[in-house]
GROMACS .gro file of C-alpha atoms in nm:
model
  333
    1MET     CA    1   1.819   1.576   0.675
    2PRO     CA    2   1.584   1.385   0.908
    3THR     CA    3   1.586   1.009   0.954
    4VAL     CA    4   1.275   0.815   0.851
    5LEU     CA    5   1.175   0.468   0.967
    6VAL     CA    6   1.002   0.273   0.689
    7THR     CA    7   0.830  -0.047   0.799
    8GLY     CA    8   0.797  -0.322   0.542
    9ILE     CA    9   1.093  -0.203   0.336
   10SER     CA   10   1.104  -0.536   0.151
   11GLY     CA   11   0.752  -0.489   0.013
   12PHE     CA   12   0.616  -0.336  -0.306
   13VAL     CA   13   0.522   0.003  -0.156
   14GLY     CA   14   0.787   0.013   0.117
   15SER     CA   15   1.073  -0.032  -0.128
   16HIS     CA   16   0.948   0.251  -0.350
   17VAL     CA   17   0.896   0.484  -0.053
   18THR     CA   18   1.252   0.408   0.056
   19TRP     CA   19   1.388   0.476  -0.293
   20LYS     CA   20   1.205   0.810  -0.308
   21LEU     CA   21   1.324   0.911   0.040
   22LEU     CA   22   1.688   0.827  -0.036
   23GLN     CA   23   1.665   1.017  -0.365
   24SER     CA   24   1.535   1.316  -0.168
   25GLY     CA   25   1.829   1.310   0.073
   26PHE     CA   26   1.668   1.151   0.378
   27SER     CA   27   1.838   0.890   0.592
   28VAL     CA   28   1.624   0.575   0.608
   29ARG     CA   29   1.602   0.294   0.859
   30GLY     CA   30   1.394   0.009   0.721
   31THR     CA   31   1.238  -0.287   0.895
   32VAL     CA   32   1.230  -0.643   0.762
   33ARG     CA   33   1.143  -0.974   0.926
   34SER     CA   34   1.488  -1.133   0.904
   35ASP     CA   35   1.856  -1.048   0.853
   36ALA     CA   36   1.856  -1.255   0.534
   37LYS     CA   37   1.579  -1.039   0.391
   38ALA     CA   38   1.777  -0.729   0.489
   39GLU     CA   39   2.066  -0.828   0.265
   40GLN     CA   40   1.832  -0.901  -0.026
   41VAL     CA   41   1.672  -0.558   0.007
   42ARG     CA   42   2.004  -0.376   0.029
   43THR     CA   43   2.130  -0.556  -0.280
   44ALA     CA   44   1.815  -0.474  -0.476
   45LEU     CA   45   1.814  -0.105  -0.382
   46SER     CA   46   2.187  -0.053  -0.425
   47GLY     CA   47   2.142  -0.109  -0.797
   48ILE     CA   48   1.919   0.197  -0.837
   49VAL     CA   49   2.007   0.441  -0.557
   50ASN     CA   50   2.293   0.531  -0.322
   51THR     CA   51   2.231   0.330  -0.004
   52GLU     CA   52   2.493   0.494   0.219
   53LYS     CA   53   2.210   0.651   0.422
   54LEU     CA   54   2.016   0.325   0.449
   55SER     CA   55   2.018   0.102   0.756
   56ILE     CA   56   1.797  -0.203   0.803
   57ILE     CA   57   1.677  -0.364   1.124
   58ALA     CA   58   1.496  -0.695   1.173
   59VAL     CA   59   1.157  -0.692   1.346
   60PRO     CA   60   1.052  -1.059   1.332
   61ASP     CA   61   0.700  -1.006   1.469
   62MET     CA   62   0.562  -0.653   1.450
   63SER     CA   63   0.246  -0.746   1.640
   64VAL     CA   64   0.441  -0.803   1.963
   65ASP     CA   65   0.420  -0.513   2.206
   66SER     CA   66   0.743  -0.307   2.209
   67ALA     CA   67   0.853  -0.475   1.884
   68PHE     CA   68   0.948  -0.136   1.739
   69ASP     CA   69   1.110   0.018   2.049
   70LEU     CA   70   1.463  -0.020   1.914
   71ALA     CA   71   1.363   0.065   1.557
   72VAL     CA   72   1.219   0.407   1.648
   73GLU     CA   73   1.516   0.525   1.855
   74LYS     CA   74   1.646   0.861   1.724
   75ILE     CA   75   1.389   0.860   1.443
   76ASP     CA   76   1.220   1.180   1.323
   77PHE     CA   77   0.944   1.040   1.101
   78VAL     CA   78   0.780   0.702   1.041
   79VAL     CA   79   0.616   0.557   0.729
   80HIS     CA   80   0.421   0.242   0.812
   81THR     CA   81   0.367   0.032   0.499
   82ALA     CA   82   0.395  -0.314   0.657
   83SER     CA   83   0.058  -0.492   0.653
   84PRO     CA   84  -0.048  -0.827   0.507
   85PHE     CA   85  -0.212  -0.812   0.163
   86PHE     CA   86  -0.281  -1.144  -0.002
   87TYR     CA   87  -0.590  -1.343  -0.095
   88SER     CA   88  -0.446  -1.680  -0.194
   89GLY     CA   89  -0.366  -1.912   0.094
   90VAL     CA   90  -0.574  -1.736   0.359
   91THR     CA   91  -0.700  -2.008   0.593
   92ASN     CA   92  -0.794  -1.791   0.889
   93ALA     CA   93  -0.901  -1.433   0.821
   94SER     CA   94  -0.831  -1.326   1.177
   95ALA     CA   95  -0.485  -1.476   1.214
   96ASP     CA   96  -0.368  -1.415   0.857
   97LEU     CA   97  -0.496  -1.064   0.787
   98VAL     CA   98  -0.687  -0.874   1.054
   99ASP     CA   99  -0.488  -0.944   1.370
  100PRO     CA  100  -0.143  -0.871   1.218
  101ALA     CA  101  -0.264  -0.542   1.068
  102LEU     CA  102  -0.440  -0.423   1.382
  103ASN     CA  103  -0.181  -0.536   1.634
  104GLY     CA  104   0.106  -0.418   1.415
  105VAL     CA  105  -0.015  -0.060   1.389
  106LEU     CA  106  -0.087  -0.038   1.762
  107SER     CA  107   0.251  -0.185   1.852
  108LEU     CA  108   0.422   0.071   1.630
  109LEU     CA  109   0.226   0.367   1.766
  110ARG     CA  110   0.296   0.266   2.126
  111SER     CA  111   0.667   0.256   2.048
  112CYS     CA  112   0.648   0.593   1.871
  113ALA     CA  113   0.477   0.744   2.176
  114LYS     CA  114   0.787   0.660   2.382
  115SER     CA  115   1.026   0.815   2.129
  116SER     CA  116   1.116   1.143   1.958
  117VAL     CA  117   0.907   1.071   1.647
  118LYS     CA  118   0.736   1.384   1.512
  119ARG     CA  119   0.503   1.240   1.246
  120VAL     CA  120   0.370   0.899   1.146
  121VAL     CA  121   0.238   0.836   0.794
  122ILE     CA  122   0.035   0.517   0.754
  123THR     CA  123  -0.040   0.341   0.427
  124SER     CA  124  -0.408   0.254   0.449
  125SER     CA  125  -0.625   0.169   0.149
  126ILE     CA  126  -0.927   0.268  -0.054
  127GLY     CA  127  -1.064  -0.049   0.102
  128ALA     CA  128  -1.103   0.142   0.427
  129LEU     CA  129  -1.329   0.393   0.247
  130ARG     CA  130  -1.527   0.165   0.019
  131CYS     CA  131  -1.902   0.174   0.067
  132VAL     CA  132  -2.211   0.125  -0.147
  133THR     CA  133  -2.340   0.480  -0.102
  134PRO     CA  134  -2.066   0.742  -0.061
  135THR     CA  135  -2.141   1.042   0.160
  136LEU     CA  136  -2.057   1.292  -0.114
  137PRO     CA  137  -2.250   1.283  -0.443
  138GLU     CA  138  -1.919   1.313  -0.632
  139GLY     CA  139  -1.800   0.973  -0.508
  140LEU     CA  140  -1.583   0.809  -0.244
  141SER     CA  141  -1.394   1.050  -0.021
  142GLU     CA  142  -1.210   1.070   0.309
  143VAL     CA  143  -1.536   1.103   0.504
  144ASP     CA  144  -1.638   0.747   0.410
  145TRP     CA  145  -1.562   0.429   0.604
  146ASN     CA  146  -1.601   0.065   0.502
  147LEU     CA  147  -1.818  -0.034   0.796
  148ALA     CA  148  -1.972  -0.321   0.600
  149SER     CA  149  -1.640  -0.508   0.596
  150ILE     CA  150  -1.610  -0.473   0.973
  151ASN     CA  151  -1.964  -0.598   1.026
  152THR     CA  152  -1.904  -0.898   0.800
  153PHE     CA  153  -1.580  -0.982   0.978
  154ARG     CA  154  -1.747  -0.961   1.319
  155GLU     CA  155  -2.018  -1.197   1.195
  156LEU     CA  156  -1.798  -1.453   1.017
  157GLY     CA  157  -1.467  -1.414   1.202
  158PRO     CA  158  -1.196  -1.651   1.074
  159GLU     CA  159  -1.426  -1.767   0.792
  160THR     CA  160  -1.453  -1.419   0.637
  161PRO     CA  161  -1.364  -1.427   0.264
  162ALA     CA  162  -1.012  -1.296   0.205
  163PRO     CA  163  -1.102  -0.980   0.006
  164VAL     CA  164  -1.354  -0.871   0.269
  165ALA     CA  165  -1.111  -0.958   0.548
  166TYR     CA  166  -0.840  -0.749   0.385
  167HIS     CA  167  -1.073  -0.449   0.369
  168ALA     CA  168  -1.169  -0.510   0.731
  169SER     CA  169  -0.802  -0.528   0.830
  170LYS     CA  170  -0.727  -0.190   0.673
  171THR     CA  171  -1.042  -0.029   0.813
  172LEU     CA  172  -0.990  -0.158   1.167
  173ALA     CA  173  -0.619  -0.074   1.167
  174GLU     CA  174  -0.679   0.279   1.045
  175LYS     CA  175  -0.960   0.339   1.291
  176ALA     CA  176  -0.738   0.210   1.571
  177ALA     CA  177  -0.462   0.452   1.469
  178TRP     CA  178  -0.692   0.754   1.475
  179ASP     CA  179  -0.842   0.640   1.808
  180PHE     CA  180  -0.493   0.600   1.955
  181VAL     CA  181  -0.392   0.953   1.859
  182GLN     CA  182  -0.717   1.100   1.987
  183SER     CA  183  -0.711   0.915   2.320
  184THR     CA  184  -0.340   0.946   2.406
  185ASN     CA  185  -0.250   1.284   2.253
  186PRO     CA  186   0.108   1.175   2.165
  187THR     CA  187   0.391   1.410   2.069
  188PHE     CA  188   0.368   1.295   1.706
  189ASP     CA  189   0.092   1.372   1.457
  190LEU     CA  190  -0.068   1.130   1.211
  191VAL     CA  191  -0.128   1.132   0.836
  192VAL     CA  192  -0.300   0.848   0.649
  193ILE     CA  193  -0.271   0.780   0.276
  194ASN     CA  194  -0.555   0.583   0.112
  195PRO     CA  195  -0.458   0.447  -0.233
  196PRO     CA  196  -0.667   0.214  -0.451
  197ILE     CA  197  -0.519  -0.090  -0.628
  198ILE     CA  198  -0.150  -0.025  -0.697
  199PHE     CA  199   0.036  -0.117  -1.015
  200GLY     CA  200   0.380  -0.025  -1.147
  201PRO     CA  201   0.733  -0.169  -1.166
  202ILE     CA  202   0.872  -0.370  -0.877
  203ILE     CA  203   1.209  -0.292  -0.719
  204HIS     CA  204   1.186  -0.519  -0.415
  205PRO     CA  205   1.338  -0.870  -0.402
  206CYS     CA  206   1.115  -1.120  -0.581
  207ALA     CA  207   1.237  -1.458  -0.703
  208SER     CA  208   0.959  -1.545  -0.949
  209PRO     CA  209   0.625  -1.420  -1.087
  210SER     CA  210   0.445  -1.657  -0.850
  211GLN     CA  211   0.580  -1.455  -0.555
  212LEU     CA  212   0.462  -1.116  -0.683
  213ASN     CA  213   0.240  -0.898  -0.469
  214THR     CA  214  -0.132  -0.936  -0.536
  215SER     CA  215  -0.190  -0.643  -0.771
  216VAL     CA  216   0.119  -0.686  -0.990
  217LYS     CA  217   0.056  -1.060  -1.005
  218MET     CA  218  -0.283  -0.980  -1.157
  219VAL     CA  219  -0.108  -0.810  -1.448
  220ALA     CA  220   0.141  -1.095  -1.483
  221ASP     CA  221  -0.136  -1.356  -1.480
  222PHE     CA  222  -0.327  -1.183  -1.760
  223TYR     CA  223  -0.009  -1.139  -1.963
  224LEU     CA  224   0.097  -1.504  -1.912
  225HIS     CA  225  -0.258  -1.633  -1.975
  226ASN     CA  226  -0.281  -1.777  -1.625
  227THR     CA  227  -0.608  -1.587  -1.589
  228LYS     CA  228  -0.858  -1.717  -1.842
  229GLU     CA  229  -1.158  -1.492  -1.772
  230ILE     CA  230  -1.231  -1.128  -1.700
  231ASP     CA  231  -1.412  -1.076  -1.371
  232PRO     CA  232  -1.721  -0.875  -1.473
  233LEU     CA  233  -1.762  -0.737  -1.120
  234ALA     CA  234  -1.404  -0.621  -1.066
  235ALA     CA  235  -1.424  -0.241  -1.072
  236ALA     CA  236  -1.214  -0.006  -0.864
  237GLY     CA  237  -0.963   0.277  -0.880
  238CYS     CA  238  -0.593   0.244  -0.957
  239ILE     CA  239  -0.263   0.423  -0.901
  240ASP     CA  240   0.103   0.376  -0.984
  241VAL     CA  241   0.336   0.281  -0.699
  242ARG     CA  242   0.566   0.571  -0.793
  243ASP     CA  243   0.281   0.814  -0.729
  244VAL     CA  244   0.210   0.638  -0.400
  245ALA     CA  245   0.572   0.685  -0.293
  246ARG     CA  246   0.560   1.051  -0.394
  247ALA     CA  247   0.246   1.104  -0.186
  248HIS     CA  248   0.408   0.950   0.122
  249VAL     CA  249   0.713   1.176   0.101
  250LEU     CA  250   0.489   1.480   0.056
  251ALA     CA  251   0.281   1.368   0.353
  252LEU     CA  252   0.596   1.367   0.566
  253THR     CA  253   0.713   1.710   0.458
  254THR     CA  254   0.389   1.908   0.424
  255PRO     CA  255   0.292   2.078   0.753
  256ARG     CA  256  -0.077   2.116   0.663
  257ALA     CA  257  -0.106   1.740   0.609
  258SER     CA  258  -0.110   1.699   0.987
  259GLY     CA  259  -0.409   1.500   1.106
  260GLN     CA  260  -0.535   1.438   0.754
  261ARG     CA  261  -0.673   1.132   0.580
  262ILE     CA  262  -0.585   1.164   0.210
  263LEU     CA  263  -0.724   0.961  -0.081
  264ILE     CA  264  -0.501   0.935  -0.389
  265SER     CA  265  -0.607   0.783  -0.721
  266SER     CA  266  -0.521   0.800  -1.090
  267GLY     CA  267  -0.870   0.701  -1.203
  268PRO     CA  268  -1.097   0.403  -1.268
  269PHE     CA  269  -0.982   0.046  -1.325
  270THR     CA  270  -1.146  -0.272  -1.451
  271GLN     CA  271  -0.995  -0.597  -1.575
  272GLU     CA  272  -1.148  -0.522  -1.915
  273MET     CA  273  -0.948  -0.195  -1.925
  274LEU     CA  274  -0.634  -0.387  -1.826
  275VAL     CA  275  -0.678  -0.640  -2.107
  276LYS     CA  276  -0.733  -0.364  -2.364
  277VAL     CA  277  -0.400  -0.205  -2.265
  278LEU     CA  278  -0.226  -0.542  -2.295
  279GLU     CA  279  -0.382  -0.608  -2.637
  280LYS     CA  280  -0.271  -0.267  -2.762
  281HIS     CA  281   0.089  -0.277  -2.643
  282PHE     CA  282   0.163  -0.652  -2.632
  283PRO     CA  283  -0.049  -0.799  -2.915
  284GLY     CA  284  -0.055  -1.155  -3.041
  285ARG     CA  285  -0.107  -1.319  -2.703
  286PRO     CA  286  -0.413  -1.521  -2.589
  287TYR     CA  287  -0.587  -1.266  -2.370
  288PRO     CA  288  -0.936  -1.344  -2.239
  289SER     CA  289  -1.241  -1.169  -2.379
  290GLY     CA  290  -1.525  -1.035  -2.173
  291PHE     CA  291  -1.694  -0.727  -2.039
  292THR     CA  292  -1.716  -0.549  -1.708
  293ILE     CA  293  -2.068  -0.509  -1.573
  294ALA     CA  294  -1.982  -0.316  -1.259
  295VAL     CA  295  -1.906   0.056  -1.277
  296PRO     CA  296  -1.618   0.190  -1.067
  297ILE     CA  297  -1.733   0.437  -0.801
  298PRO     CA  298  -1.567   0.775  -0.865
  299GLU     CA  299  -1.296   0.873  -0.617
  300VAL     CA  300  -1.264   1.232  -0.499
  301THR     CA  301  -0.897   1.338  -0.481
  302THR     CA  302  -0.952   1.705  -0.398
  303LYS     CA  303  -0.763   1.684  -0.067
  304ALA     CA  304  -0.458   1.532  -0.235
  305ALA     CA  305  -0.453   1.829  -0.472
  306LEU     CA  306  -0.515   2.098  -0.211
  307ILE     CA  307  -0.292   1.961   0.064
  308LEU     CA  308  -0.017   1.769  -0.114
  309GLY     CA  309  -0.029   1.950  -0.447
  310ILE     CA  310  -0.081   1.627  -0.643
  311THR     CA  311  -0.284   1.712  -0.951
  312GLU     CA  312  -0.137   1.472  -1.208
  313TYR     CA  313  -0.098   1.096  -1.190
  314ILE     CA  314   0.060   0.830  -1.408
  315SER     CA  315  -0.215   0.694  -1.634
  316LEU     CA  316  -0.348   0.339  -1.621
  317GLU     CA  317  -0.206   0.275  -1.967
  318ASN     CA  318   0.143   0.388  -1.872
  319MET     CA  319   0.147   0.208  -1.538
  320ILE     CA  320   0.041  -0.122  -1.698
  321VAL     CA  321   0.293  -0.091  -1.982
  322ASP     CA  322   0.572  -0.010  -1.736
  323THR     CA  323   0.465  -0.301  -1.516
  324VAL     CA  324   0.483  -0.551  -1.801
  325TRP     CA  325   0.820  -0.430  -1.928
  326ASN     CA  326   0.952  -0.448  -1.574
  327LEU     CA  327   0.825  -0.806  -1.542
  328LYS     CA  328   0.974  -0.901  -1.878
  329ASN     CA  329   1.312  -0.761  -1.777
  330SER     CA  330   1.299  -0.908  -1.426
  331PHE     CA  331   1.182  -1.260  -1.512
  332ASN     CA  332   1.246  -1.294  -1.886
  333ILE     CA  333   0.880  -1.369  -1.953
   0.00000   0.00000   0.00000
């Protein structure tokens, strides 16, 4: 079986992609920022999957040119999940979010161009597609780009609000990846996966609920009553991390996925919907009341069905229930 490099193996998505690849028989080389993190990841994964085919290499700063040269040696495929995603604590939108995402993807692609890599799959985001008026009447699709986030970032720079800066980081990084492939014609091809907000159980090292990734922490904060109000404007799509991992593996192994940008989504999400699931399955807790005013823009997943064969997704209800039980078991909350 081929060997796959997974960047950001210690993260929410990267750990699940690694688990799915190992289950499928692939050899995996993962990147982390430090040797200490490598041991934590190996310990976490060894409890759920055979890690004999797993090796881990430290890449302290992925934005440095040639940072991935050693990591991509004798690698067949690459899955690039490593990219900053956090809103709290952002003091400089450029330094904290946009620059690491943009420079990281270009550093990786330059290293891949000097290697034997055959395909690169990049984890982008629905944030790179989001726009007020989608091109297709059915809703957001792969032909859309979030140009508004780029324009806002260019206007405000380091002062750009974190959510907008995150969308700009994903949009700019993905555009840079496609431009790189078009301008250099490398020996590898490119596939991009665009998921919406991702929920589901965590399997990566995490010491406490306060250190959870942004989306799962949202669930924890509603469950623990750290969030006191429903955001009436929070409306998006959602997907389970296990479906995201499945899509990445299919993107590696499906020939006709070459050169494709693929949106995956389970369906609409609002914080009001989240609270209703919590009230149904975990009653008797002080959940906030409120209503969502915004309406989620529909997301067109036709390409995921036609190219990857993904026609069924884990439902919002099931992904939230599984997330909470995972948090209860992990942190005794």
